[in-house]
PDB file of C-alpha atoms and ligand atoms in Angstrom:
ATOM      1  CA  MET P   1      86.957 114.159 125.982  1.00 92.00           C
ATOM      2  CA  LYS P   2      90.095 114.167 123.796  1.00 97.00           C
ATOM      3  CA  PRO P   3      92.716 111.831 123.026  1.00 98.00           C
ATOM      4  CA  VAL P   4      95.723 112.246 124.812  1.00 98.00           C
ATOM      5  CA  VAL P   5      99.074 111.473 122.537  1.00 98.00           C
ATOM      6  CA  VAL P   6     102.162 111.925 123.684  1.00 98.00           C
ATOM      7  CA  VAL P   7     105.675 112.831 121.680  1.00 98.00           C
ATOM      8  CA  TYR P   8     109.116 112.750 122.061  1.00 98.00           C
ATOM      9  CA  ASN P   9     111.947 114.201 120.478  1.00 96.00           C
ATOM     10  CA  ARG P  10     111.650 117.242 118.675  1.00 96.00           C
ATOM     11  CA  LEU P  11     108.916 117.322 116.336  1.00 98.00           C
ATOM     12  CA  TYR P  12     108.120 119.797 112.746  1.00 97.00           C
ATOM     13  CA  GLU P  13     105.535 122.532 113.773  1.00 97.00           C
ATOM     14  CA  GLU P  14     103.272 121.107 111.336  1.00 98.00           C
ATOM     15  CA  ALA P  15     102.892 118.098 112.356  1.00 98.00           C
ATOM     16  CA  LEU P  16     102.424 119.042 116.138  1.00 98.00           C
ATOM     17  CA  GLU P  17      99.918 121.852 114.885  1.00 98.00           C
ATOM     18  CA  TYR P  18      97.823 118.513 112.801  1.00 98.00           C
ATOM     19  CA  ILE P  19      97.929 116.477 116.088  1.00 98.00           C
ATOM     20  CA  GLN P  20      97.022 119.194 118.358  1.00 98.00           C
ATOM     21  CA  ALA P  21      93.728 120.027 115.749  1.00 98.00           C
ATOM     22  CA  SER P  22      92.333 116.784 117.827  1.00 98.00           C
ATOM     23  CA  CYS P  23      94.160 115.357 120.422  1.00 98.00           C
ATOM     24  CA  ASP P  24      95.689 116.774 123.705  1.00 98.00           C
ATOM     25  CA  VAL P  25      99.458 116.944 123.320  1.00 98.00           C
ATOM     26  CA  HIS P  26     102.156 116.916 126.026  1.00 98.00           C
ATOM     27  CA  TYR P  27     105.459 117.706 123.900  1.00 98.00           C
ATOM     28  CA  PHE P  28     108.780 116.702 125.090  1.00 98.00           C
ATOM     29  CA  PRO P  29     111.313 117.751 123.057  1.00 96.00           C
ATOM     30  CA  GLY P  30     113.984 116.512 125.379  1.00 93.00           C
ATOM     31  CA  TYR P  31     112.339 113.695 126.712  1.00 95.00           C
ATOM     32  CA  LYS P  32     115.435 112.107 128.835  1.00 94.00           C
ATOM     33  CA  GLU P  33     115.770 115.329 130.539  1.00 95.00           C
ATOM     34  CA  LYS P  34     112.561 115.052 131.643  1.00 96.00           C
ATOM     35  CA  MET P  35     112.235 111.633 132.447  1.00 95.00           C
ATOM     36  CA  PRO P  36     109.455 111.932 135.870  1.00 96.00           C
ATOM     37  CA  GLU P  37     107.775 114.125 134.040  1.00 97.00           C
ATOM     38  CA  PHE P  38     107.490 111.806 130.533  1.00 97.00           C
ATOM     39  CA  LEU P  39     106.380 108.644 132.190  1.00 96.00           C
ATOM     40  CA  GLU P  40     103.898 110.328 134.270  1.00 97.00           C
ATOM     41  CA  ALA P  41     102.461 111.969 130.747  1.00 98.00           C
ATOM     42  CA  LEU P  42     102.317 108.241 129.275  1.00 98.00           C
ATOM     43  CA  LYS P  43      99.802 107.099 132.580  1.00 98.00           C
ATOM     44  CA  GLY P  44      97.408 108.895 130.853  1.00 97.00           C
ATOM     45  CA  ALA P  45      98.493 108.394 126.738  1.00 98.00           C
ATOM     46  CA  ASP P  46      96.393 106.566 124.073  1.00 98.00           C
ATOM     47  CA  GLY P  47      98.914 107.508 121.217  1.00 98.00           C
ATOM     48  CA  LEU P  48     102.708 108.200 121.772  1.00 98.00           C
ATOM     49  CA  ILE P  49     104.934 109.574 118.678  1.00 98.00           C
ATOM     50  CA  GLY P  50     108.666 109.501 118.111  1.00 98.00           C
ATOM     51  CA  SER P  51     111.981 107.558 117.972  1.00 96.00           C
ATOM     52  CA  GLY P  52     114.222 105.257 119.173  1.00 95.00           C
ATOM     53  CA  LEU P  53     112.629 105.037 122.824  1.00 97.00           C
ATOM     54  CA  LYS P  54     113.252 101.543 123.526  1.00 97.00           C
ATOM     55  CA  VAL P  55     109.297 100.201 124.337  1.00 97.00           C
ATOM     56  CA  ASP P  56     108.827  96.651 126.463  1.00 96.00           C
ATOM     57  CA  GLU P  57     106.965  95.564 129.137  1.00 97.00           C
ATOM     58  CA  ALA P  58     109.226  98.025 131.981  1.00 96.00           C
ATOM     59  CA  LEU P  59     107.604 100.841 129.459  1.00 96.00           C
ATOM     60  CA  LEU P  60     104.178  99.766 128.453  1.00 97.00           C
ATOM     61  CA  ASP P  61     103.535  99.153 132.535  1.00 97.00           C
ATOM     62  CA  GLN P  62     103.074 103.063 132.329  1.00 96.00           C
ATOM     63  CA  ALA P  63     101.263 103.457 129.787  1.00 98.00           C
ATOM     64  CA  PRO P  64      97.995 101.294 130.534  1.00 97.00           C
ATOM     65  CA  ASN P  65      95.601 102.978 127.972  1.00 97.00           C
ATOM     66  CA  LEU P  66      98.091 102.663 124.687  1.00 98.00           C
ATOM     67  CA  LYS P  67      96.487 102.313 121.519  1.00 98.00           C
ATOM     68  CA  VAL P  68      99.026 103.033 119.006  1.00 98.00           C
ATOM     69  CA  ILE P  69     102.749 103.807 119.038  1.00 98.00           C
ATOM     70  CA  ALA P  70     103.571 106.165 115.416  1.00 98.00           C
ATOM     71  CA  ASN P  71     107.323 105.638 115.262  1.00 98.00           C
ATOM     72  CA  LYS P  72     109.149 108.236 113.564  1.00 98.00           C
ATOM     73  CA  SER P  73     111.417 106.398 111.375  1.00 97.00           C
ATOM     74  CA  VAL P  74     111.279 103.544 109.294  1.00 97.00           C
ATOM     75  CA  GLY P  75     113.059 100.982 110.997  1.00 97.00           C
ATOM     76  CA  TYR P  76     111.158 100.040 114.210  1.00 97.00           C
ATOM     77  CA  ASP P  77     114.034  97.654 116.274  1.00 97.00           C
ATOM     78  CA  ASN P  78     113.451  99.478 119.325  1.00 97.00           C
ATOM     79  CA  LEU P  79     109.575  98.177 119.812  1.00 98.00           C
ATOM     80  CA  ASP P  80     108.963  94.856 120.674  1.00 97.00           C
ATOM     81  CA  ILE P  81     106.697  93.655 117.754  1.00 97.00           C
ATOM     82  CA  SER P  82     105.046  90.604 119.819  1.00 96.00           C
ATOM     83  CA  LEU P  83     104.856  91.917 122.685  1.00 97.00           C
ATOM     84  CA  LEU P  84     102.799  95.112 120.855  1.00 98.00           C
ATOM     85  CA  LYS P  85     100.599  92.518 119.495  1.00 98.00           C
ATOM     86  CA  LYS P  86      99.764  90.721 122.664  1.00 97.00           C
ATOM     87  CA  SER P  87      99.261  93.770 124.154  1.00 97.00           C
ATOM     88  CA  GLY P  88      96.585  94.942 121.078  1.00 97.00           C
ATOM     89  CA  ILE P  89      98.217  98.156 120.089  1.00 98.00           C
ATOM     90  CA  ARG P  90      99.027  98.812 117.177  1.00 98.00           C
ATOM     91  CA  ALA P  91     102.436 100.579 115.864  1.00 98.00           C
ATOM     92  CA  THR P  92     103.605 102.731 112.492  1.00 98.00           C
ATOM     93  CA  ASN P  93     106.377 103.375 110.854  1.00 98.00           C
ATOM     94  CA  THR P  94     107.106 105.648 107.756  1.00 98.00           C
ATOM     95  CA  PRO P  95     108.628 103.504 105.114  1.00 98.00           C
ATOM     96  CA  GLY P  96     108.807 105.071 101.089  1.00 98.00           C
ATOM     97  CA  VAL P  97     109.438 108.999 101.829  1.00 98.00           C
ATOM     98  CA  LEU P  98     112.585 108.342 103.190  1.00 98.00           C
ATOM     99  CA  ASP P  99     113.523 106.256 100.101  1.00 98.00           C
ATOM    100  CA  ASP P 100     115.507 108.145  98.068  1.00 98.00           C
ATOM    101  CA  THR P 101     117.596 110.465 100.759  1.00 98.00           C
ATOM    102  CA  VAL P 102     118.980 107.515 102.178  1.00 98.00           C
ATOM    103  CA  ALA P 103     119.916 106.477  98.666  1.00 98.00           C
ATOM    104  CA  ASP P 104     121.774 109.566  98.167  1.00 98.00           C
ATOM    105  CA  ALA P 105     123.192 109.020 101.120  1.00 98.00           C
ATOM    106  CA  ILE P 106     124.241 106.001 100.561  1.00 98.00           C
ATOM    107  CA  VAL P 107     126.342 107.479  97.080  1.00 98.00           C
ATOM    108  CA  ALA P 108     127.674 110.096  99.046  1.00 98.00           C
ATOM    109  CA  LEU P 109     129.604 107.698 101.565  1.00 98.00           C
ATOM    110  CA  MET P 110     129.960 105.407  98.788  1.00 98.00           C
ATOM    111  CA  LEU P 111     131.652 108.616  96.860  1.00 98.00           C
ATOM    112  CA  ALA P 112     133.339 109.851  99.370  1.00 98.00           C
ATOM    113  CA  ALA P 113     135.705 106.738 100.609  1.00 98.00           C
ATOM    114  CA  ALA P 114     136.326 105.370  97.425  1.00 98.00           C
ATOM    115  CA  ARG P 115     137.688 109.014  96.560  1.00 98.00           C
ATOM    116  CA  ARG P 116     138.566 109.687  99.936  1.00 98.00           C
ATOM    117  CA  VAL P 117     136.928 112.971  99.985  1.00 98.00           C
ATOM    118  CA  PRO P 118     137.147 113.664 103.805  1.00 97.00           C
ATOM    119  CA  GLU P 119     141.127 112.757 103.288  1.00 96.00           C
ATOM    120  CA  LEU P 120     142.015 115.020 100.478  1.00 96.00           C
ATOM    121  CA  ASP P 121     139.775 117.707 102.209  1.00 97.00           C
ATOM    122  CA  GLN P 122     141.885 117.954 104.686  1.00 96.00           C
ATOM    123  CA  PHE P 123     144.992 117.854 102.893  1.00 95.00           C
ATOM    124  CA  VAL P 124     143.788 120.895 101.207  1.00 96.00           C
ATOM    125  CA  LYS P 125     142.529 122.881 103.923  1.00 97.00           C
ATOM    126  CA  THR P 126     145.270 122.036 106.324  1.00 96.00           C
ATOM    127  CA  GLY P 127     147.695 123.478 103.824  1.00 95.00           C
ATOM    128  CA  GLY P 128     149.213 119.695 102.764  1.00 94.00           C
ATOM    129  CA  TRP P 129     148.688 120.956  98.548  1.00 94.00           C
ATOM    130  CA  THR P 130     151.380 122.346  97.675  1.00 93.00           C
ATOM    131  CA  GLU P 131     153.813 123.056  94.475  1.00 90.00           C
ATOM    132  CA  SER P 132     154.846 119.503  94.561  1.00 86.00           C
ATOM    133  CA  GLY P 133     151.186 118.468  93.617  1.00 82.00           C
ATOM    134  CA  PHE P 134     149.882 114.813  95.692  1.00 82.00           C
ATOM    135  CA  LYS P 135     151.460 111.608  95.721  1.00 87.00           C
ATOM    136  CA  ASP P 136     150.027 108.352  94.047  1.00 89.00           C
ATOM    137  CA  HIS P 137     149.577 107.153  97.139  1.00 89.00           C
ATOM    138  CA  GLN P 138     146.597 109.365  97.565  1.00 92.00           C
ATOM    139  CA  PHE P 139     144.690 108.045  94.537  1.00 96.00           C
ATOM    140  CA  GLY P 140     141.362 106.904  94.847  1.00 97.00           C
ATOM    141  CA  VAL P 141     139.392 103.771  93.300  1.00 98.00           C
ATOM    142  CA  ASP P 142     136.800 103.807  90.782  1.00 98.00           C
ATOM    143  CA  VAL P 143     132.738 103.389  91.810  1.00 98.00           C
ATOM    144  CA  HIS P 144     131.581 103.704  88.246  1.00 98.00           C
ATOM    145  CA  HIS P 145     131.422  99.994  86.915  1.00 98.00           C
ATOM    146  CA  LYS P 146     132.092  98.438  89.860  1.00 98.00           C
ATOM    147  CA  LYS P 147     130.308  95.628  91.147  1.00 98.00           C
ATOM    148  CA  LEU P 148     127.417  96.788  93.793  1.00 99.00           C
ATOM    149  CA  GLY P 149     126.468  93.949  96.371  1.00 99.00           C
ATOM    150  CA  ILE P 150     123.060  94.982  98.495  1.00 98.00           C
ATOM    151  CA  ILE P 151     121.974  93.209 100.972  1.00 98.00           C
ATOM    152  CA  GLY P 152     118.317  93.731 101.627  1.00 97.00           C
ATOM    153  CA  MET P 153     116.945  94.770  98.047  1.00 98.00           C
ATOM    154  CA  GLY P 154     113.717  97.091  99.916  1.00 96.00           C
ATOM    155  CA  GLY P 155     113.210 100.500  98.885  1.00 97.00           C
ATOM    156  CA  ILE P 156     115.959 101.825  99.734  1.00 98.00           C
ATOM    157  CA  GLY P 157     118.309  99.428  98.400  1.00 98.00           C
ATOM    158  CA  SER P 158     115.716  98.904  94.961  1.00 98.00           C
ATOM    159  CA  ARG P 159     116.133 103.282  94.636  1.00 98.00           C
ATOM    160  CA  LEU P 160     120.428 102.485  95.192  1.00 98.00           C
ATOM    161  CA  ALA P 161     120.145  99.996  92.844  1.00 98.00           C
ATOM    162  CA  LYS P 162     118.625 102.957  90.455  1.00 98.00           C
ATOM    163  CA  ARG P 163     121.204 105.141  91.190  1.00 98.00           C
ATOM    164  CA  ALA P 164     123.827 103.023  90.859  1.00 98.00           C
ATOM    165  CA  HIS P 165     122.827 101.264  87.241  1.00 98.00           C
ATOM    166  CA  PHE P 166     121.995 104.352  85.563  1.00 98.00           C
ATOM    167  CA  GLY P 167     123.715 106.728  87.307  1.00 98.00           C
ATOM    168  CA  PHE P 168     126.930 104.903  87.445  1.00 98.00           C
ATOM    169  CA  ASP P 169     127.036 101.729  85.404  1.00 98.00           C
ATOM    170  CA  MET P 170     127.129  99.559  88.226  1.00 98.00           C
ATOM    171  CA  THR P 171     126.625  95.917  87.796  1.00 98.00           C
ATOM    172  CA  ILE P 172     123.799  94.704  90.719  1.00 98.00           C
ATOM    173  CA  LEU P 173     124.391  91.996  92.755  1.00 98.00           C
ATOM    174  CA  TYR P 174     121.641  91.627  95.613  1.00 98.00           C
ATOM    175  CA  HIS P 175     120.441  89.510  98.218  1.00 98.00           C
ATOM    176  CA  ASN P 176     116.684  89.508 100.167  1.00 97.00           C
ATOM    177  CA  ARG P 177     114.396  87.514 102.035  1.00 95.00           C
ATOM    178  CA  SER P 178     112.397  87.412  98.679  1.00 96.00           C
ATOM    179  CA  ARG P 179     113.119  87.966  94.863  1.00 98.00           C
ATOM    180  CA  ASN P 180     113.131  91.645  94.200  1.00 98.00           C
ATOM    181  CA  GLU P 181     112.153  91.558  90.516  1.00 97.00           C
ATOM    182  CA  GLN P 182     110.897  94.665  89.780  1.00 97.00           C
ATOM    183  CA  ALA P 183     114.627  95.525  90.444  1.00 98.00           C
ATOM    184  CA  GLU P 184     115.866  92.607  88.141  1.00 98.00           C
ATOM    185  CA  SER P 185     114.104  93.685  85.050  1.00 98.00           C
ATOM    186  CA  THR P 186     114.237  96.894  85.675  1.00 98.00           C
ATOM    187  CA  TYR P 187     118.722  98.011  87.341  1.00 98.00           C
ATOM    188  CA  ASP P 188     119.485  94.553  85.806  1.00 98.00           C
ATOM    189  CA  ALA P 189     119.815  93.151  89.626  1.00 98.00           C
ATOM    190  CA  VAL P 190     121.547  90.035  90.247  1.00 98.00           C
ATOM    191  CA  TYR P 191     120.509  87.648  92.734  1.00 98.00           C
ATOM    192  CA  CYS P 192     122.475  85.906  94.412  1.00 98.00           C
ATOM    193  CA  GLN P 193     123.417  84.145  98.042  1.00 98.00           C
ATOM    194  CA  VAL P 194     125.533  86.526 100.296  1.00 98.00           C
ATOM    195  CA  GLU P 195     128.347  84.499 100.338  1.00 98.00           C
ATOM    196  CA  GLU P 196     129.146  84.684  96.424  1.00 98.00           C
ATOM    197  CA  LEU P 197     128.152  88.538  96.718  1.00 98.00           C
ATOM    198  CA  LEU P 198     130.224  89.139  99.461  1.00 98.00           C
ATOM    199  CA  GLU P 199     133.081  87.330  97.183  1.00 98.00           C
ATOM    200  CA  GLN P 200     132.143  89.249  93.445  1.00 98.00           C
ATOM    201  CA  SER P 201     131.480  92.448  95.226  1.00 99.00           C
ATOM    202  CA  ASP P 202     133.626  95.726  94.699  1.00 99.00           C
ATOM    203  CA  PHE P 203     131.662  98.013  97.055  1.00 99.00           C
ATOM    204  CA  VAL P 204     129.146  95.859  99.875  1.00 99.00           C
ATOM    205  CA  CYS P 205     125.756  97.491 101.159  1.00 98.00           C
ATOM    206  CA  VAL P 206     124.241  95.955 104.270  1.00 98.00           C
ATOM    207  CA  MET P 207     120.600  97.311 104.119  1.00 96.00           C
ATOM    208  CA  THR P 208     118.630  95.018 106.380  1.00 96.00           C
ATOM    209  CA  PRO P 209     116.579  95.857 109.528  1.00 95.00           C
ATOM    210  CA  LEU P 210     118.077  95.038 112.430  1.00 96.00           C
ATOM    211  CA  THR P 211     115.724  91.776 113.884  1.00 95.00           C
ATOM    212  CA  PRO P 212     116.964  88.978 115.967  1.00 94.00           C
ATOM    213  CA  GLN P 213     118.338  86.846 112.360  1.00 94.00           C
ATOM    214  CA  THR P 214     120.338  89.756 111.116  1.00 97.00           C
ATOM    215  CA  LYS P 215     122.185  91.365 114.336  1.00 97.00           C
ATOM    216  CA  GLY P 216     125.781  90.870 113.976  1.00 98.00           C
ATOM    217  CA  MET P 217     125.094  89.195 109.985  1.00 98.00           C
ATOM    218  CA  ILE P 218     127.978  90.537 108.935  1.00 98.00           C
ATOM    219  CA  GLY P 219     131.127  89.034 110.968  1.00 98.00           C
ATOM    220  CA  LYS P 220     134.892  88.075 110.909  1.00 98.00           C
ATOM    221  CA  ASN P 221     133.939  85.506 108.481  1.00 98.00           C
ATOM    222  CA  GLU P 222     132.057  87.746 106.174  1.00 98.00           C
ATOM    223  CA  PHE P 223     134.995  90.180 106.088  1.00 98.00           C
ATOM    224  CA  ALA P 224     137.125  87.576 105.149  1.00 98.00           C
ATOM    225  CA  GLN P 225     135.013  86.458 102.339  1.00 98.00           C
ATOM    226  CA  MET P 226     135.214  90.068 100.672  1.00 98.00           C
ATOM    227  CA  LYS P 227     137.839  91.236  98.253  1.00 98.00           C
ATOM    228  CA  LYS P 228     140.846  93.110  99.799  1.00 98.00           C
ATOM    229  CA  THR P 229     139.965  95.650  97.165  1.00 98.00           C
ATOM    230  CA  ALA P 230     136.015  95.800  99.232  1.00 98.00           C
ATOM    231  CA  ILE P 231     134.656  99.218 100.604  1.00 98.00           C
ATOM    232  CA  PHE P 232     131.574  98.420 102.619  1.00 99.00           C
ATOM    233  CA  ILE P 233     128.784 100.524 103.853  1.00 98.00           C
ATOM    234  CA  ASN P 234     126.656 100.297 106.148  1.00 98.00           C
ATOM    235  CA  ALA P 235     123.656 103.406 106.102  1.00 97.00           C
ATOM    236  CA  SER P 236     120.990 101.062 108.384  1.00 97.00           C
ATOM    237  CA  ARG P 237     121.762  99.515 111.691  1.00 98.00           C
ATOM    238  CA  GLY P 238     124.934  99.063 113.565  1.00 98.00           C
ATOM    239  CA  ALA P 239     124.228  95.938 114.929  1.00 98.00           C
ATOM    240  CA  VAL P 240     124.253  94.216 112.049  1.00 98.00           C
ATOM    241  CA  VAL P 241     127.178  94.122 111.732  1.00 98.00           C
ATOM    242  CA  ASP P 242     130.151  92.783 114.201  1.00 98.00           C
ATOM    243  CA  GLU P 243     131.912  96.101 114.861  1.00 98.00           C
ATOM    244  CA  PRO P 244     134.880  94.406 116.345  1.00 98.00           C
ATOM    245  CA  ALA P 245     135.480  92.330 113.336  1.00 98.00           C
ATOM    246  CA  LEU P 246     135.090  95.632 111.044  1.00 98.00           C
ATOM    247  CA  ILE P 247     137.379  97.221 112.833  1.00 98.00           C
ATOM    248  CA  GLU P 248     139.833  94.139 113.034  1.00 98.00           C
ATOM    249  CA  ALA P 249     139.235  93.434 108.957  1.00 98.00           C
ATOM    250  CA  LEU P 250     140.453  97.296 107.846  1.00 98.00           C
ATOM    251  CA  GLN P 251     143.353  97.503 110.327  1.00 97.00           C
ATOM    252  CA  THR P 252     144.022  94.231 108.965  1.00 98.00           C
ATOM    253  CA  LYS P 253     143.415  95.508 105.211  1.00 97.00           C
ATOM    254  CA  GLN P 254     141.491  92.753 104.726  1.00 98.00           C
ATOM    255  CA  ILE P 255     138.903  95.701 103.208  1.00 98.00           C
ATOM    256  CA  LEU P 256     139.595  99.196 101.580  1.00 98.00           C
ATOM    257  CA  GLY P 257     137.784 101.003 103.528  1.00 98.00           C
ATOM    258  CA  ALA P 258     134.026 101.539 104.973  1.00 98.00           C
ATOM    259  CA  GLY P 259     131.637 104.748 104.413  1.00 98.00           C
ATOM    260  CA  LEU P 260     129.532 104.223 108.230  1.00 98.00           C
ATOM    261  CA  ASP P 261     126.253 106.663 108.795  1.00 98.00           C
ATOM    262  CA  VAL P 262     125.800 103.736 111.994  1.00 98.00           C
ATOM    263  CA  PHE P 263     127.067 101.860 115.102  1.00 98.00           C
ATOM    264  CA  GLU P 264     126.757  99.425 117.367  1.00 97.00           C
ATOM    265  CA  GLN P 265     126.860 102.425 119.778  1.00 97.00           C
ATOM    266  CA  GLU P 266     125.169 106.160 118.657  1.00 97.00           C
ATOM    267  CA  PRO P 267     126.064 108.706 119.564  1.00 96.00           C
ATOM    268  CA  VAL P 268     129.574 107.224 118.690  1.00 98.00           C
ATOM    269  CA  GLU P 269     132.052 106.254 121.678  1.00 97.00           C
ATOM    270  CA  ARG P 270     135.292 109.121 121.110  1.00 97.00           C
ATOM    271  CA  ASP P 271     137.831 106.653 121.158  1.00 98.00           C
ATOM    272  CA  ASN P 272     136.181 104.074 119.052  1.00 98.00           C
ATOM    273  CA  PRO P 273     139.152 102.997 116.754  1.00 98.00           C
ATOM    274  CA  LEU P 274     136.862 103.554 113.445  1.00 98.00           C
ATOM    275  CA  LEU P 275     136.992 107.605 114.218  1.00 98.00           C
ATOM    276  CA  SER P 276     140.961 107.087 113.741  1.00 97.00           C
ATOM    277  CA  MET P 277     141.196 105.605 110.085  1.00 97.00           C
ATOM    278  CA  PRO P 278     141.948 107.795 107.280  1.00 95.00           C
ATOM    279  CA  ASN P 279     140.025 105.409 105.436  1.00 96.00           C
ATOM    280  CA  VAL P 280     136.546 105.137 106.866  1.00 98.00           C
ATOM    281  CA  VAL P 281     134.471 108.219 105.819  1.00 98.00           C
ATOM    282  CA  THR P 282     131.536 108.308 109.498  1.00 98.00           C
ATOM    283  CA  LEU P 283     128.190 110.505 109.232  1.00 98.00           C
ATOM    284  CA  PRO P 284     126.140 110.818 112.305  1.00 98.00           C
ATOM    285  CA  HIS P 285     123.099 108.506 111.813  1.00 98.00           C
ATOM    286  CA  ILE P 286     121.620 111.056 109.305  1.00 97.00           C
ATOM    287  CA  GLY P 287     120.885 108.904 106.125  1.00 97.00           C
ATOM    288  CA  SER P 288     117.336 110.426 105.986  1.00 98.00           C
ATOM    289  CA  ALA P 289     118.006 113.237 107.582  1.00 97.00           C
ATOM    290  CA  THR P 290     116.961 116.961 105.239  1.00 98.00           C
ATOM    291  CA  GLU P 291     114.705 119.057 105.853  1.00 97.00           C
ATOM    292  CA  GLU P 292     112.326 118.224 103.313  1.00 98.00           C
ATOM    293  CA  THR P 293     112.223 114.039 103.865  1.00 98.00           C
ATOM    294  CA  ARG P 294     111.916 114.374 108.340  1.00 98.00           C
ATOM    295  CA  LYS P 295     108.884 116.718 107.708  1.00 98.00           C
ATOM    296  CA  LYS P 296     107.304 114.079 105.247  1.00 98.00           C
ATOM    297  CA  MET P 297     108.356 111.586 108.010  1.00 98.00           C
ATOM    298  CA  ALA P 298     107.135 113.712 110.630  1.00 98.00           C
ATOM    299  CA  MET P 299     103.694 114.215 108.997  1.00 98.00           C
ATOM    300  CA  LEU P 300     103.376 110.317 108.127  1.00 98.00           C
ATOM    301  CA  ALA P 301     104.258 109.700 111.739  1.00 98.00           C
ATOM    302  CA  ALA P 302     101.553 112.218 112.859  1.00 98.00           C
ATOM    303  CA  GLU P 303      98.720 110.865 110.383  1.00 98.00           C
ATOM    304  CA  ASN P 304      99.206 107.651 112.244  1.00 98.00           C
ATOM    305  CA  VAL P 305      99.088 108.373 115.128  1.00 98.00           C
ATOM    306  CA  VAL P 306      95.905 110.399 114.989  1.00 98.00           C
ATOM    307  CA  ALA P 307      94.879 107.813 112.944  1.00 98.00           C
ATOM    308  CA  GLY P 308      95.336 105.112 115.716  1.00 98.00           C
ATOM    309  CA  VAL P 309      94.377 107.067 118.854  1.00 98.00           C
ATOM    310  CA  ALA P 310      90.144 107.473 116.874  1.00 98.00           C
ATOM    311  CA  GLY P 311      90.782 103.676 115.991  1.00 97.00           C
ATOM    312  CA  GLY P 312      91.055 104.276 111.966  1.00 98.00           C
ATOM    313  CA  LYS P 313      92.962 102.910 109.294  1.00 98.00           C
ATOM    314  CA  LEU P 314      97.127 103.446 109.596  1.00 98.00           C
ATOM    315  CA  LYS P 315      98.494 104.824 106.888  1.00 98.00           C
ATOM    316  CA  THR P 316     101.414 102.683 107.314  1.00 98.00           C
ATOM    317  CA  PRO P 317     101.340  99.781 109.732  1.00 98.00           C
ATOM    318  CA  ILE P 318     104.184  97.529 110.362  1.00 98.00           C
ATOM    319  CA  PHE P 319     101.560  94.637 111.282  1.00 98.00           C
TER     320      PHE P 319
HETATM  321  C1  DGY G 401     115.175 104.973 109.714  1.00 79.28           C
HETATM  322  O1  DGY G 401     114.786 106.015 109.684  1.00 79.28           O
HETATM  323  O2  DGY G 401     114.953 104.218 110.691  1.00 79.28           O
HETATM  324  C2  DGY G 401     116.344 105.890 110.073  1.00 79.28           C
HETATM  325  O3  DGY G 401     117.748 104.825 110.348  1.00 79.28           O
HETATM  326  C3  DGY G 401     116.583 107.131 111.378  1.00 79.28           C
HETATM  327  O4  DGY G 401     116.497 106.039 112.195  1.00 79.28           O
END
């Protein structure tokens, strides 16, 4: 009998076919609309692959045979890791393959926020650009030769440092759980405490994974420590930031602007004040979303789930 794999959310054809070659697959591209069928399929599942599903005790009760969960994302805050360890269920994520793509998206947010790209795009498209030209108050601020503070110098943080150092002549400050010697020697990144980083940086980019320790780590006090000209970038998880504190910091001009790929509540609520601020550039949690990278993430997750249901070596285990 072939192992059974439940796939939730859309999966690229190649990745699906790779799993189907050795497993019986139950595919739920829109699992939220098919919850009863999805839960029924879980009862017989050896493997589960997808992204974002909250895996807790209630879910595991529905999946008594589960051996492996392959997260199709680098973040794994949807998984209760200690519960999985206790239950003998292995888990994987997709580190590495998305680092360059997410770093590109962060640079896009930095440039768009600093040079006010969406705001000026609207200005042109809505006929605001007339013979009288544009006004000084529409000018942006430089990115090049500024100080970039990166909180969380892992794979994505390092790729961002590379772009900022070589592409924009920026000075890199960083804070991380452990020193990143490669970033220090190759990109001249300077390790410092969060407080110093916040006080000195022109751009503050938070790249930490969401854990109980990092939840809400950027709040009222942290925004108060930033420069009034600082631009804040978040492409990790919305809950790493105290969102009401971010809104207040922007409303009171405690900071200059923000570039956000992630929000506390996703999809973001239509009435979230961040959406009506011209100095905030938003993306729909799309940092890794290019055709090429999402395919690589899908294939890596597929390889992990196939190895996991067979009891084999996982390519990118979380623990
Ligand atoms: C990731 O891989 O964690 C991205 O944020 C997409 O969820």
